[in-house]
GROMACS .gro file of C-alpha atoms in nm:
model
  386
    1UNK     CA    1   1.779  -1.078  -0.694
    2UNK     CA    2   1.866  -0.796  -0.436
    3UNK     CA    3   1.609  -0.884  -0.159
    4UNK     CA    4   1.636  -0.798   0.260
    5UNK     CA    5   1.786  -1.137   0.432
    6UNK     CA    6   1.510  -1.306   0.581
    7UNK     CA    7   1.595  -1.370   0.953
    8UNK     CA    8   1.381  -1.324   1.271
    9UNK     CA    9   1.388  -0.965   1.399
   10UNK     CA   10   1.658  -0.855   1.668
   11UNK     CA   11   1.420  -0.636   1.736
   12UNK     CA   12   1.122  -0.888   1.854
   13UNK     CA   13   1.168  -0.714   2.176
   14UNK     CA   14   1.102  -0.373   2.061
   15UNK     CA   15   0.762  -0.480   1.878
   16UNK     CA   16   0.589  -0.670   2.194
   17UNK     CA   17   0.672  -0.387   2.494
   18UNK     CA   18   0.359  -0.256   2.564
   19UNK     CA   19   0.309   0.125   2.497
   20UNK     CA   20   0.574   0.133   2.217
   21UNK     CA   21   0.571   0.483   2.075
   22UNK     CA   22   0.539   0.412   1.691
   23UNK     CA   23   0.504   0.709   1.516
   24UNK     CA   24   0.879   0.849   1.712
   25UNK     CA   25   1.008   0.493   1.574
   26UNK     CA   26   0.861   0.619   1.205
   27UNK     CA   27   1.025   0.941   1.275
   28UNK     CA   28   1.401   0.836   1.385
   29UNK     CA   29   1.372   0.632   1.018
   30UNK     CA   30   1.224   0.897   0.831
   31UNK     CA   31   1.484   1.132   0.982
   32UNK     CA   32   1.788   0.923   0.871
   33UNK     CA   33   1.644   0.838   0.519
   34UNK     CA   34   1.536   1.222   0.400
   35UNK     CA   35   1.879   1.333   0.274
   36UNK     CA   36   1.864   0.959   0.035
   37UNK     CA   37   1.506   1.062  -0.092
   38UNK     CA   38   1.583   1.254  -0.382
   39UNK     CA   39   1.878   1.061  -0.523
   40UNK     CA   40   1.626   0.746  -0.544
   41UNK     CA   41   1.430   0.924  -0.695
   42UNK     CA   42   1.634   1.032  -0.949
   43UNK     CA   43   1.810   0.690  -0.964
   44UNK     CA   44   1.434   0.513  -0.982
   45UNK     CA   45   1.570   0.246  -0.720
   46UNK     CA   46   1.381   0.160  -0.380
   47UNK     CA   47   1.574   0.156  -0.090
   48UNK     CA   48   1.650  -0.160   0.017
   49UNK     CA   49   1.835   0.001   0.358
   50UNK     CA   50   1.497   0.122   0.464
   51UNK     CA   51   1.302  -0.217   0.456
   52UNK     CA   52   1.615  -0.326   0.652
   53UNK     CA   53   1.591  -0.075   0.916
   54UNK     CA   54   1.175  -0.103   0.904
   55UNK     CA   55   1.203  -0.470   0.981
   56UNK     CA   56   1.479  -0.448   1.242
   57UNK     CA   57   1.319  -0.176   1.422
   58UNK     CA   58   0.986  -0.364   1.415
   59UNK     CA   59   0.784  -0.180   1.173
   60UNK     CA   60   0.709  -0.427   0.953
   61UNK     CA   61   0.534  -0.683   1.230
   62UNK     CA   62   0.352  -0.372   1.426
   63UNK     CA   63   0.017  -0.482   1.313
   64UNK     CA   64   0.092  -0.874   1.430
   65UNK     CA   65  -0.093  -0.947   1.774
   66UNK     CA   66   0.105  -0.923   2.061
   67UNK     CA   67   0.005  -1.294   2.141
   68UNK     CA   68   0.211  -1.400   1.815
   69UNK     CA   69   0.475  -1.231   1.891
   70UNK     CA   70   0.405  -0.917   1.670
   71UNK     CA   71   0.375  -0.526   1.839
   72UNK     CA   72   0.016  -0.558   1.881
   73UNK     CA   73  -0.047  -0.236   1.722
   74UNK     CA   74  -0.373  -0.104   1.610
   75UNK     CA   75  -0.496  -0.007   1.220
   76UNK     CA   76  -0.504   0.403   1.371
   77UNK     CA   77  -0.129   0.331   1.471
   78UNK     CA   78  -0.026   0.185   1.173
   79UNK     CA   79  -0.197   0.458   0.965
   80UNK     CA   80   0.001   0.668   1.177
   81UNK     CA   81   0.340   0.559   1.131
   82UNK     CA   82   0.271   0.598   0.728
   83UNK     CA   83   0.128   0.937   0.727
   84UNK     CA   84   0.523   0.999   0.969
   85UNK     CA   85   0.706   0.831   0.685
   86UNK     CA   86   0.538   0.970   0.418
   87UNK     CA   87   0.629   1.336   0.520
   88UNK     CA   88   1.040   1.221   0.481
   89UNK     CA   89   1.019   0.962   0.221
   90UNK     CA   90   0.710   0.888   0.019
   91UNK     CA   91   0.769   0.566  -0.204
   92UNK     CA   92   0.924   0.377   0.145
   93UNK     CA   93   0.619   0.454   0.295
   94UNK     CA   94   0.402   0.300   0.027
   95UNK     CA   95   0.590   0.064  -0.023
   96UNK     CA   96   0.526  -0.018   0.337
   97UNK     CA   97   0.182   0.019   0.298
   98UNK     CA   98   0.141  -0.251   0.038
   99UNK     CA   99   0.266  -0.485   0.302
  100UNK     CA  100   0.087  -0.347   0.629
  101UNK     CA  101  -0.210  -0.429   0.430
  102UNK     CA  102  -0.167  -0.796   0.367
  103UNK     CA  103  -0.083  -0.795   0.733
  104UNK     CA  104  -0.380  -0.571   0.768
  105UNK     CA  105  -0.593  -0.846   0.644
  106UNK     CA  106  -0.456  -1.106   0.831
  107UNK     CA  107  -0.548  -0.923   1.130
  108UNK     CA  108  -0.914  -0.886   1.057
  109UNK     CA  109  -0.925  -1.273   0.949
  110UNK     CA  110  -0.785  -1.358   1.287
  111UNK     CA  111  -1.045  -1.078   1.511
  112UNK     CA  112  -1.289  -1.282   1.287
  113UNK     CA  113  -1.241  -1.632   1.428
  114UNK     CA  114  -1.037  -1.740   1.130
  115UNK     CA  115  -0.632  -1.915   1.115
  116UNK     CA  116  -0.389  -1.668   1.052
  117UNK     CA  117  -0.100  -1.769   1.239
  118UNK     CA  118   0.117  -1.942   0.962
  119UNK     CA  119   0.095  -1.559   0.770
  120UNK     CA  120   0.171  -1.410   1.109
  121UNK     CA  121   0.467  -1.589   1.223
  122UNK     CA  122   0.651  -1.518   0.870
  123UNK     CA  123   0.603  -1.186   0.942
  124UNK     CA  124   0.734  -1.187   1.278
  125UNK     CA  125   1.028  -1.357   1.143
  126UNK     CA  126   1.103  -1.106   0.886
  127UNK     CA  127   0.890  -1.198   0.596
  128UNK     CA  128   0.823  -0.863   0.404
  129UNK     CA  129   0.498  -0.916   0.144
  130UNK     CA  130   0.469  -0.761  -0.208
  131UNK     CA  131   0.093  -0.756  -0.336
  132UNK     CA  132  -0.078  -0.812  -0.709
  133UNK     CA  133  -0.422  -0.713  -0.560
  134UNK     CA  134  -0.462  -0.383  -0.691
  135UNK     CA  135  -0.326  -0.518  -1.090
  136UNK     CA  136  -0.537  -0.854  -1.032
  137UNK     CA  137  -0.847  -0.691  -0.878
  138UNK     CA  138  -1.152  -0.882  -0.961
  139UNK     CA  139  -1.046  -1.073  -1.277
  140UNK     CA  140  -0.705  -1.193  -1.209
  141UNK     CA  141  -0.450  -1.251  -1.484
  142UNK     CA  142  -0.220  -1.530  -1.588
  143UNK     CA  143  -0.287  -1.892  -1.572
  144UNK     CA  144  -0.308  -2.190  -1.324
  145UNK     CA  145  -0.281  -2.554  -1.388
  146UNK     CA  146  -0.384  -2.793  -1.188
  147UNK     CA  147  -0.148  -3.086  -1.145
  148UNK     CA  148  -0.046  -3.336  -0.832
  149UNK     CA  149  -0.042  -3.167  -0.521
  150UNK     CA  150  -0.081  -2.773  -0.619
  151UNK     CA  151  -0.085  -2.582  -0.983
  152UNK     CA  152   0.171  -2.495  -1.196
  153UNK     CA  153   0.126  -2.077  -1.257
  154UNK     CA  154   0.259  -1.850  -1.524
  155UNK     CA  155   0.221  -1.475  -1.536
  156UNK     CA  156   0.297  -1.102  -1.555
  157UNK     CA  157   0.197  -0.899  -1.298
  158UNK     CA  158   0.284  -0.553  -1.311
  159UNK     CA  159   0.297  -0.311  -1.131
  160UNK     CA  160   0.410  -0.482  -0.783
  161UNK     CA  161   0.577  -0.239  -0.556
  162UNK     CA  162   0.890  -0.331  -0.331
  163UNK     CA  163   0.923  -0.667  -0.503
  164UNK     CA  164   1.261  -0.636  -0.531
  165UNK     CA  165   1.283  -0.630  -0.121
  166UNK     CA  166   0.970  -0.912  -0.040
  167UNK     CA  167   1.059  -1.202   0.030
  168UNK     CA  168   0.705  -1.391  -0.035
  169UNK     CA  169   0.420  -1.247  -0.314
  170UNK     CA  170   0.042  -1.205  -0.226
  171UNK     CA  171  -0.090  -1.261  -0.590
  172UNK     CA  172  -0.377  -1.460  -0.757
  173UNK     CA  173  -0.411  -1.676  -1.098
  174UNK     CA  174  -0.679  -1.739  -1.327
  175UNK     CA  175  -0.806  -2.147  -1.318
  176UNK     CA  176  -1.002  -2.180  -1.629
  177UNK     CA  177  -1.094  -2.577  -1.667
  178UNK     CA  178  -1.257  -2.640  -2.040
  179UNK     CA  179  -1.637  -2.665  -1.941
  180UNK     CA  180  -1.652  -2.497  -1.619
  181UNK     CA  181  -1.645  -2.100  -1.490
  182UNK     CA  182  -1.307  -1.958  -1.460
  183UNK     CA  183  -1.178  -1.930  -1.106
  184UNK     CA  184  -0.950  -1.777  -0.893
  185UNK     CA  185  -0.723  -1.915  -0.693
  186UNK     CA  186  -0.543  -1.686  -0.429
  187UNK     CA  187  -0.196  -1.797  -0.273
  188UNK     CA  188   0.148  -1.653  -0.166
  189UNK     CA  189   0.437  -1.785  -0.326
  190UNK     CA  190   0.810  -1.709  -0.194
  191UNK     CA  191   1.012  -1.505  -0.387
  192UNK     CA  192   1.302  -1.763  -0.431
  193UNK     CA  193   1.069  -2.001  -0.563
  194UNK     CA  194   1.242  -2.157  -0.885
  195UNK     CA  195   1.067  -1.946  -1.200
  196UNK     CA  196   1.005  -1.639  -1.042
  197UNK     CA  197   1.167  -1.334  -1.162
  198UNK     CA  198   1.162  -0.945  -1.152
  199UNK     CA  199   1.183  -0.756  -1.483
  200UNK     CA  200   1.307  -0.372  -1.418
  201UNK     CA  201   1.061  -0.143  -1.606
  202UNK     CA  202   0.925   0.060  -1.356
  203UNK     CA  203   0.985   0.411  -1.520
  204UNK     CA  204   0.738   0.660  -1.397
  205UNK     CA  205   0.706   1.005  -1.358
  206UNK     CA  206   0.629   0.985  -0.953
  207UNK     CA  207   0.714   0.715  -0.664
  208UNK     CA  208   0.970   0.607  -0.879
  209UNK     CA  209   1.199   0.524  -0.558
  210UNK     CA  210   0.903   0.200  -0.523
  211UNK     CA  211   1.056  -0.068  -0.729
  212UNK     CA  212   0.680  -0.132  -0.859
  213UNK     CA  213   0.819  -0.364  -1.099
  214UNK     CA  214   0.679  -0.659  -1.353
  215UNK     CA  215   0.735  -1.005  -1.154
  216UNK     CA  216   0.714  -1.276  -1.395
  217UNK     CA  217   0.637  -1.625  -1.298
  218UNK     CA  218   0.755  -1.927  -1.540
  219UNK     CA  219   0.638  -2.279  -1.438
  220UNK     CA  220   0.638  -2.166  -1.086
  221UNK     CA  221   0.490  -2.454  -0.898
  222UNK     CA  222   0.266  -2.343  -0.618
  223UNK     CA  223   0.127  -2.624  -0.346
  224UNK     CA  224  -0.244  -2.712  -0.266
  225UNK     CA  225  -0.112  -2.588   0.128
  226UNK     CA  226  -0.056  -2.211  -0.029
  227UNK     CA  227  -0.399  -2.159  -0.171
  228UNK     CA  228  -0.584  -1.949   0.075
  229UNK     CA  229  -0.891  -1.905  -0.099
  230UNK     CA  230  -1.049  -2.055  -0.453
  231UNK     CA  231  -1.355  -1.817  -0.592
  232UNK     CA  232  -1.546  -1.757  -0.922
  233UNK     CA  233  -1.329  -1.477  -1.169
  234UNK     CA  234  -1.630  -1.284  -1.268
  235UNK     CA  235  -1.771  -1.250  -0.936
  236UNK     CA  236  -1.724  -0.941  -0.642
  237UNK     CA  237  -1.584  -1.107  -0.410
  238UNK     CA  238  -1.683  -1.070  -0.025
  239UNK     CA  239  -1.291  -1.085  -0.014
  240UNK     CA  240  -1.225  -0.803  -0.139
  241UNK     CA  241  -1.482  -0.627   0.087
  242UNK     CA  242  -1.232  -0.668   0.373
  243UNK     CA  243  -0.905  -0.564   0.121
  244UNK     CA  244  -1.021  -0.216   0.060
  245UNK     CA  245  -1.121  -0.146   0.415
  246UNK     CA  246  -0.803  -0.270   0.551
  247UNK     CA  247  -0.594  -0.150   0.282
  248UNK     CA  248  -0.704   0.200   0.146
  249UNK     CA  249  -0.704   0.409   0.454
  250UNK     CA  250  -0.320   0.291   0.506
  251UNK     CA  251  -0.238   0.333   0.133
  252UNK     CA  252  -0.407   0.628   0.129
  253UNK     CA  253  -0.202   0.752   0.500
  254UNK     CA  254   0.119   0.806   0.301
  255UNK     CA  255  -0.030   1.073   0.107
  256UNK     CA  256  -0.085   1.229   0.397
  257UNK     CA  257   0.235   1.196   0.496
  258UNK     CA  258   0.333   1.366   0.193
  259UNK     CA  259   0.050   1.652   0.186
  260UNK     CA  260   0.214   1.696   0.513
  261UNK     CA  261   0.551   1.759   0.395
  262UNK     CA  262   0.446   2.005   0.107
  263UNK     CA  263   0.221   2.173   0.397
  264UNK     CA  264   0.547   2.209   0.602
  265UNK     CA  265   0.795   2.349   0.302
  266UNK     CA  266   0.549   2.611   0.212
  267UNK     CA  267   0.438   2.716   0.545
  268UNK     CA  268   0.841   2.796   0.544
  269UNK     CA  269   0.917   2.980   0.231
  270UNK     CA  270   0.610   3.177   0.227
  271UNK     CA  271   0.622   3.284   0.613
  272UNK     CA  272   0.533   3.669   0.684
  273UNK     CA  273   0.450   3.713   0.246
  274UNK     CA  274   0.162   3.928   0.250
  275UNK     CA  275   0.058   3.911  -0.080
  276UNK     CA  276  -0.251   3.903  -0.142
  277UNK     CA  277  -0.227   3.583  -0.385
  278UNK     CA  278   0.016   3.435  -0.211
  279UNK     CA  279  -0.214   3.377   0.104
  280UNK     CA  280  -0.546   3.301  -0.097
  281UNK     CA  281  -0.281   3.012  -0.264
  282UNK     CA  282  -0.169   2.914   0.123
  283UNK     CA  283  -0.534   2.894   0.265
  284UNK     CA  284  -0.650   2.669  -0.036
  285UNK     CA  285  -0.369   2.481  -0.004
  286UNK     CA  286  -0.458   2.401   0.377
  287UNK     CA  287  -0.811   2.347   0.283
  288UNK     CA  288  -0.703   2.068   0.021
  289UNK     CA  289  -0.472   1.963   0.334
  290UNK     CA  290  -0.783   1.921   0.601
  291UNK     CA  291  -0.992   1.759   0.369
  292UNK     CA  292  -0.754   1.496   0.287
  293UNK     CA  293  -0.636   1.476   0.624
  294UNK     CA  294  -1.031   1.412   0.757
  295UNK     CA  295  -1.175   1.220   0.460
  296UNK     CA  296  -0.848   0.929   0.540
  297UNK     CA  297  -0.951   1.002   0.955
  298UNK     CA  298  -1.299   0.871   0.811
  299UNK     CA  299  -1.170   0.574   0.647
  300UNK     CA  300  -0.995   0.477   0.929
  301UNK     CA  301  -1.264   0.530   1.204
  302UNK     CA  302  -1.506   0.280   0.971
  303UNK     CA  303  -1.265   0.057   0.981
  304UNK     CA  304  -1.303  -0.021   1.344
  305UNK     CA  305  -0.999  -0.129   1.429
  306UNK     CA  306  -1.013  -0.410   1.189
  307UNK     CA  307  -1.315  -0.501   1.331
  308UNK     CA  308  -1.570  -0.399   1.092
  309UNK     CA  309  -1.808  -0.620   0.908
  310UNK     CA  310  -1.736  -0.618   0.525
  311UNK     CA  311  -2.019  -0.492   0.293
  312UNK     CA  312  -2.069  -0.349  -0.079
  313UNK     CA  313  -2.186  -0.012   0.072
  314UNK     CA  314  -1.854  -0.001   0.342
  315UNK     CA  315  -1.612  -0.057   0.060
  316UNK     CA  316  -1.848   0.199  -0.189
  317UNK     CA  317  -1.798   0.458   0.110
  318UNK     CA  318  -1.400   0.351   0.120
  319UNK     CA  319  -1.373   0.395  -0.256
  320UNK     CA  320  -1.532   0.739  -0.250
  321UNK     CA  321  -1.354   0.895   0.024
  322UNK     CA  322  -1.056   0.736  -0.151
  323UNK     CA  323  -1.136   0.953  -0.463
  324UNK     CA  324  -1.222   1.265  -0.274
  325UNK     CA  325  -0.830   1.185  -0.113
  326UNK     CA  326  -0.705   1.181  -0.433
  327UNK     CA  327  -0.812   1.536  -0.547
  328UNK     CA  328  -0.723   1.700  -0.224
  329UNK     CA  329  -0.376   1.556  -0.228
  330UNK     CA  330  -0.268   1.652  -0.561
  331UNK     CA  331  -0.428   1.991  -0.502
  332UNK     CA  332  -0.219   2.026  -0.212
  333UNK     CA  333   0.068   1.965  -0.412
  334UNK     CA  334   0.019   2.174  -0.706
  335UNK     CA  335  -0.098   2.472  -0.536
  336UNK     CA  336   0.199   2.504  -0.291
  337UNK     CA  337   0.430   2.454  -0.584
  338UNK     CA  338   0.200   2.741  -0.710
  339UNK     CA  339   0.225   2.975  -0.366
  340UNK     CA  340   0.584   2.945  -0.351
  341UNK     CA  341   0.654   3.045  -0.766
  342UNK     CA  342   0.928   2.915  -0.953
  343UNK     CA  343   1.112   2.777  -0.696
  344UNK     CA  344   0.880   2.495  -0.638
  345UNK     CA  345   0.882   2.407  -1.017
  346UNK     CA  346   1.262   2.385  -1.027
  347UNK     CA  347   1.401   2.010  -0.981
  348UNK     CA  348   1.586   2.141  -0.665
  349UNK     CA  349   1.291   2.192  -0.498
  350UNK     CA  350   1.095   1.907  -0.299
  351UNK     CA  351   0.796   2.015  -0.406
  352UNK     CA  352   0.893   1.917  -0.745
  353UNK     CA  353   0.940   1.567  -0.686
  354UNK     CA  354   0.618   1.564  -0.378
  355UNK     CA  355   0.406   1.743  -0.659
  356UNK     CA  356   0.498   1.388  -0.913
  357UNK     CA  357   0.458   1.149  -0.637
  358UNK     CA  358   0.107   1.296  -0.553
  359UNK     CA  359   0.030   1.133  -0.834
  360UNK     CA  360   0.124   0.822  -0.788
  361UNK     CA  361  -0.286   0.858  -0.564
  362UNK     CA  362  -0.465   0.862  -0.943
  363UNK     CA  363  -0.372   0.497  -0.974
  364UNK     CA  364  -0.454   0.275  -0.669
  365UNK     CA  365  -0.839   0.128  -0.645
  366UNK     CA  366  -1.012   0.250  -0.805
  367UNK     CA  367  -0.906   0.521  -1.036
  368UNK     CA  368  -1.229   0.786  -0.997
  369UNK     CA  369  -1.427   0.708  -1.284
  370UNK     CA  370  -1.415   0.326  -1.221
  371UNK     CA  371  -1.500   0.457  -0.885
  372UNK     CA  372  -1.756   0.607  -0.956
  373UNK     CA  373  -1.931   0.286  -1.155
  374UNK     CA  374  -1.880   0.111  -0.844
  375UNK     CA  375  -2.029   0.322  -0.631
  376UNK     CA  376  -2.330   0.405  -0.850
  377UNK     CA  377  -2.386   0.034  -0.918
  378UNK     CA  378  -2.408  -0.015  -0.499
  379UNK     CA  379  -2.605   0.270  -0.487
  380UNK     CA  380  -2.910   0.147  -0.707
  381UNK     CA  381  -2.881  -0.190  -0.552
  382UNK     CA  382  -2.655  -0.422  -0.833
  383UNK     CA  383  -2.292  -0.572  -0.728
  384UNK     CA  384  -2.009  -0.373  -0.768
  385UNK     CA  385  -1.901  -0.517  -1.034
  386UNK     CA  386  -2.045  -0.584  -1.373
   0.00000   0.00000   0.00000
């Protein structure tokens, strides 16, 4: 399995000066991988390069406290440095995403009196997370058995972006005991744990360059130490209440990133037109651009730093904004490709490939109409799920 060596930084000094200017680190990456972008897209492979340079340069420990040896950087900054790699290279910087977030979460367990330390210093020594959440979600999948000293686990969990460069999985297993509720038990298992495995079959129309693959685990034996948390399978979680606010405004920050960069390329080839369509096609274009860019602002703001107090209503406001996101960055998209005629539909074209990545939005929690029951559920007073 092609995966990024897992070695402390030898950049550790980079991530814990004070004052580090983040988003001109994003930039200098973004910069050098642009002219690679549309070959892995064609190809369908991530770029394992970039998750190199991202860890070396410090981008992957950013959000880690300064006391444990991470850059001490903020949720805002963070969201920052996505929305400045998502305007070069859009899959990298969700890729990235699906790890800040685990980190993300980390963070607001430690601001919240609780042990994350052991998750931190992997990180700070290189540990790059791939996530299940978002295919899990409430339910979970596969199956856990409890035997001496941990469970043995077995399943599929697809899709689970940048696998192919993590080095340890954030996932979750059904534990269904004969007589009893089904639980969930969440832990992180390493990726060169014996019986797990990553099957190639992400084939997709956009983000193709993410390596959201199908990893399999086969008798994988997972320790009573990994579990972090055991809870019912049918239940909303007050877990998950501090995953969406931590994790959708950064998901949702490379979109941004790539609004921006179809914003930029039509700004360019449409300068000085005067046409009457033409510039009715720009200004809707940079009012789907403002509201995308201010509804993820929002998102972030509520988030408080990583401060914020989960609740059903926070994550119904998340989720909505989220869906509102989705809409504006997709128009974005097609209308530019629409402003600037043909030449934005041809394959040659960024546009072509930002338009099918803009996509890629439709699918993250929670797809609108599930959305929708969510937030309508919160709003007449039931849980959010049901």
């Amino acid at each position: 399995m092609d995966t990024i060596t897992n070695h402390t930084s030898n950049n550790e000094q980079r991530a814990g000066i004070i004052g580090t200017d983040w988003v001109s680190v994003a930039n200098g990456i973004g910069v050098d991988l642009l002219p690679t972008v549309a070959q892995a897209d064609r190809a369908g492979e991530i770029s394992i390069h970039a998750f190199e340079r991202l860890r070396d340069e410090g981008i992957t420990a950013m959000l880690v406290p300064r006391e444990y040896g991470g850059g001490g950087a903020t949720h805002a900054e963070m969201a920052a440095v996505l929305r400045e790699l998502g305007r070069h290279d859009p899959p990298t910087a969700l890729t990235l995403a699906m790890h800040s977030h685990v980190v993300a979460t980390q963070v607001w367990r430690h601001r919240h009196g609780l042990d994350a330390s052991m998750t931190f210093s992997r990180v700070v020594e290189g540990a790059v997370f791939a996530t299940s959440g978002a295919s899990d979600w409430v339910d979970s999948s596969g199956s856990a058995t409890k035997v001496e000293g941990g469970y043995v686990v077995n399943a599929r969990k697809v899709p689970i972006s940048g696998c192919e460069v993590a080095t340890i999985a954030a996932t979750s297993f059904r534990y269904e005991v004969e007589g009893a509720a089904p639980q969930v038990i969440h832990c992180s298992v390493p990726m060169a744990a014996e019986g797990v495995t990553v099957q190639k079959t992400w084939d997709t129309l956009g983000m193709r360059a993410t390596g959201s693959h199908t990893l399999v685990f086969d008798d994988v034996f997972v320790p009573d130490a990994a579990v972090m948390a055991t809870r019912p399978a049918a239940e909303w979680p007050a877990l998950l209440n501090t995953v969406v606010v931590a994790a959708v405004p950064l998901i949702m920050s490379a979109y941004v990133g790539l609004a921006d960069a179809v914003v930029d390329d039509v700004r360019a080839v449409t300068a000085g037109r005067d046409a009457p369509h033409v510039i009715q096609l720009v200004g809707e274009m940079m009012t789907a651009h403002t509201a995308l860019a201010d509804v993820v602002d929002a998102m972030i703001i509520e988030s408080q730093d990583l401060h914020f107090e989960g609740s059903d209503e926070l994550s119904s406001r998340v989720l909505a904004r989220k869906s509102v996101a989705t809409d504006a960055v997709i128009d974005c998209a097609r209308l530019g490709i629409e402003a600037t005629g043909g030449m934005g539909f041809m394959r040659s074209s960024p546009l072509e490939r930002l338009y099918r990545d803009a996509h890629g939005s439709l699918f993250h929690p929670l797809p609108a109409a599930k959305q929708l029951r969510f937030s309508g559920r919160v709003g007449v007073g039931l849980t959010p799920h049901g």
